[in-house]
Amino acid sequence: MTDSAVTRPDPMVTQDNEFFWEAAAHHRLVAQRCTRCHVFRHPPRPRCPHCGSFETDVVELSGRGAVYSWAVLHHPQNPAFDYPVKAALIDLEEGVRIVSNLVGVEPGEIEIGMPVSVIFVPTAGGNAVPVFEAVTR
Ligand SMILES: [Zn+2]
């Protein structure tokens, strides 16, 4: 199902990241974890950067984390997005660092270490992508 008001582009799905986007479409945040050394592997890739193993499983994450770093993007603008875009690196509580967007927060309100939680926003093709909003304490 598509929504003509939704303009965010669909993710680039590959053989390596298909499990991640399939979970996101169902509003679940997951990551690969090496079954040999148990180190998380994100972004998804065939081989463990820690031990070299090709063995992996997929673990569901809490979606809770904190802002590690962020930047406010003004240009160049793509009509598919609302500007300014708040791009952020989020450290999830399981130890996975993920690139995403912050939503529902003004640039002047963003702080390093700010607690955040995942929500999913729809894409033009009926999928969903994880973004993060501030957790009110
Ligand atoms: Zn490993």
Short mmCIF file of C-alpha atoms and ligand atoms in Angstrom, two decimals:
data_model
loop_
_atom_site.label_atom_id
_atom_site.label_comp_id
_atom_site.label_asym_id
_atom_site.label_seq_id
_atom_site.Cartn_x
_atom_site.Cartn_y
_atom_site.Cartn_z
CA MET A 1 0.00 0.00 0.00
CA THR A 2 1.31 3.45 -0.86
CA ASP A 3 0.45 6.89 0.47
CA SER A 4 0.79 9.70 -2.08
CA ALA A 5 1.56 12.20 0.71
CA VAL A 6 4.63 10.20 1.75
CA THR A 7 7.72 11.23 -0.19
CA ARG A 8 10.60 9.65 1.75
CA PRO A 9 12.48 7.35 -0.65
CA ASP A 10 12.49 3.61 -0.14
CA PRO A 11 15.64 2.01 1.25
CA MET A 12 18.24 0.49 -1.10
CA VAL A 13 17.67 -3.19 -0.38
CA THR A 14 20.54 -5.60 -1.04
CA GLN A 15 21.13 -9.28 -0.31
CA ASP A 16 23.11 -8.24 2.80
CA ASN A 17 20.59 -5.81 4.33
CA GLU A 18 17.26 -7.33 3.23
CA PHE A 19 16.56 -8.74 6.73
CA PHE A 20 17.03 -5.26 8.27
CA TRP A 21 14.56 -3.54 5.93
CA GLU A 22 12.06 -6.41 6.12
CA ALA A 23 12.03 -6.02 9.92
CA ALA A 24 11.79 -2.21 9.63
CA ALA A 25 8.75 -2.56 7.35
CA HIS A 26 7.12 -4.34 10.31
CA HIS A 27 8.37 -1.66 12.76
CA ARG A 28 11.04 -3.85 14.32
CA LEU A 29 14.65 -2.71 14.77
CA VAL A 30 17.14 -5.56 14.37
CA ALA A 31 20.86 -6.08 13.91
CA GLN A 32 23.18 -8.89 12.86
CA ARG A 33 25.21 -10.55 15.59
CA CYS A 34 28.13 -12.87 14.97
CA THR A 35 27.30 -16.35 16.23
CA ARG A 36 31.00 -17.13 16.79
CA CYS A 37 32.19 -14.08 18.80
CA HIS A 38 28.78 -12.47 19.58
CA VAL A 39 29.84 -9.00 18.37
CA PHE A 40 27.10 -6.98 16.69
CA ARG A 41 27.65 -6.27 13.00
CA HIS A 42 26.09 -3.05 11.72
CA PRO A 43 25.66 -1.89 9.00
CA PRO A 44 24.86 -5.39 7.72
CA ARG A 45 27.69 -7.20 5.91
CA PRO A 46 28.60 -10.78 5.06
CA ARG A 47 31.67 -11.16 7.28
CA CYS A 48 32.37 -10.33 10.93
CA PRO A 49 34.91 -7.48 11.16
CA HIS A 50 36.00 -8.79 14.59
CA CYS A 51 36.66 -12.51 13.98
CA GLY A 52 36.09 -12.96 10.23
CA SER A 53 33.22 -15.43 10.61
CA PHE A 54 30.45 -15.60 8.01
CA GLU A 55 28.07 -17.01 10.65
CA THR A 56 25.37 -14.66 11.90
CA ASP A 57 22.00 -14.40 13.50
CA VAL A 58 19.53 -11.52 13.75
CA VAL A 59 18.70 -9.97 17.11
CA GLU A 60 15.79 -7.68 17.90
CA LEU A 61 16.93 -4.43 19.54
CA SER A 62 15.13 -2.31 22.11
CA GLY A 63 15.21 0.84 19.97
CA ARG A 64 16.47 2.84 22.95
CA GLY A 65 19.72 4.74 22.82
CA ALA A 66 21.48 8.08 23.03
CA VAL A 67 22.75 10.68 20.59
CA TYR A 68 26.46 10.13 19.92
CA SER A 69 26.79 12.95 17.39
CA TRP A 70 24.58 14.95 15.06
CA ALA A 71 24.52 17.51 12.24
CA VAL A 72 21.83 19.76 10.82
CA LEU A 73 21.60 19.51 7.02
CA HIS A 74 20.28 22.53 5.09
CA HIS A 75 21.68 22.03 1.56
CA PRO A 76 21.47 20.62 -1.01
CA GLN A 77 17.76 20.02 -0.52
CA ASN A 78 15.86 17.03 -1.89
CA PRO A 79 12.10 17.65 -2.12
CA ALA A 80 11.47 14.22 -0.55
CA PHE A 81 12.62 15.46 2.88
CA ASP A 82 11.57 18.14 5.37
CA TYR A 83 14.38 20.58 6.11
CA PRO A 84 16.42 21.07 8.08
CA VAL A 85 17.23 17.36 8.31
CA LYS A 86 18.69 16.39 11.70
CA ALA A 87 21.14 13.61 10.86
CA ALA A 88 22.46 11.71 13.86
CA LEU A 89 24.62 8.85 15.02
CA ILE A 90 22.69 6.95 17.69
CA ASP A 91 24.38 4.61 20.16
CA LEU A 92 21.79 1.94 20.92
CA GLU A 93 21.81 0.40 24.39
CA GLU A 94 22.94 -2.98 22.95
CA GLY A 95 26.13 -1.31 21.66
CA VAL A 96 25.13 -0.84 18.02
CA ARG A 97 25.80 2.58 16.45
CA ILE A 98 23.30 3.53 13.74
CA VAL A 99 23.02 6.45 11.31
CA SER A 100 19.53 7.93 11.34
CA ASN A 101 17.46 11.10 11.64
CA LEU A 102 16.09 12.86 14.69
CA VAL A 103 12.44 13.92 14.47
CA GLY A 104 10.16 16.00 16.67
CA VAL A 105 13.04 18.05 18.01
CA GLU A 106 14.43 21.46 17.01
CA PRO A 107 18.16 21.73 16.23
CA GLY A 108 18.74 23.92 19.30
CA GLU A 109 17.25 21.24 21.57
CA ILE A 110 19.60 18.43 20.48
CA GLU A 111 22.34 17.43 22.93
CA ILE A 112 25.08 14.82 22.88
CA GLY A 113 23.95 11.95 25.11
CA MET A 114 20.27 12.88 24.77
CA PRO A 115 18.13 9.76 25.30
CA VAL A 116 16.15 8.75 22.22
CA SER A 117 13.80 6.02 21.13
CA VAL A 118 13.06 4.59 17.69
CA ILE A 119 9.90 5.21 15.72
CA PHE A 120 9.26 4.18 12.11
CA VAL A 121 8.25 6.53 9.32
CA PRO A 122 6.69 5.36 6.06
CA THR A 123 8.40 5.52 2.68
CA ALA A 124 6.84 6.26 -0.69
CA GLY A 125 6.78 2.59 -1.67
CA GLY A 126 5.07 1.35 1.49
CA ASN A 127 8.15 0.40 3.49
CA ALA A 128 9.38 2.09 6.67
CA VAL A 129 12.65 3.48 7.99
CA PRO A 130 13.76 3.85 11.60
CA VAL A 131 14.20 7.39 12.94
CA PHE A 132 14.59 8.59 16.51
CA GLU A 133 12.70 10.95 18.79
CA ALA A 134 13.71 12.38 22.14
CA VAL A 135 12.62 10.50 25.24
CA THR A 136 10.98 12.84 27.72
CA ARG A 137 12.20 12.16 31.21
ZN ZN B 1 32.70 -12.56 15.00
#
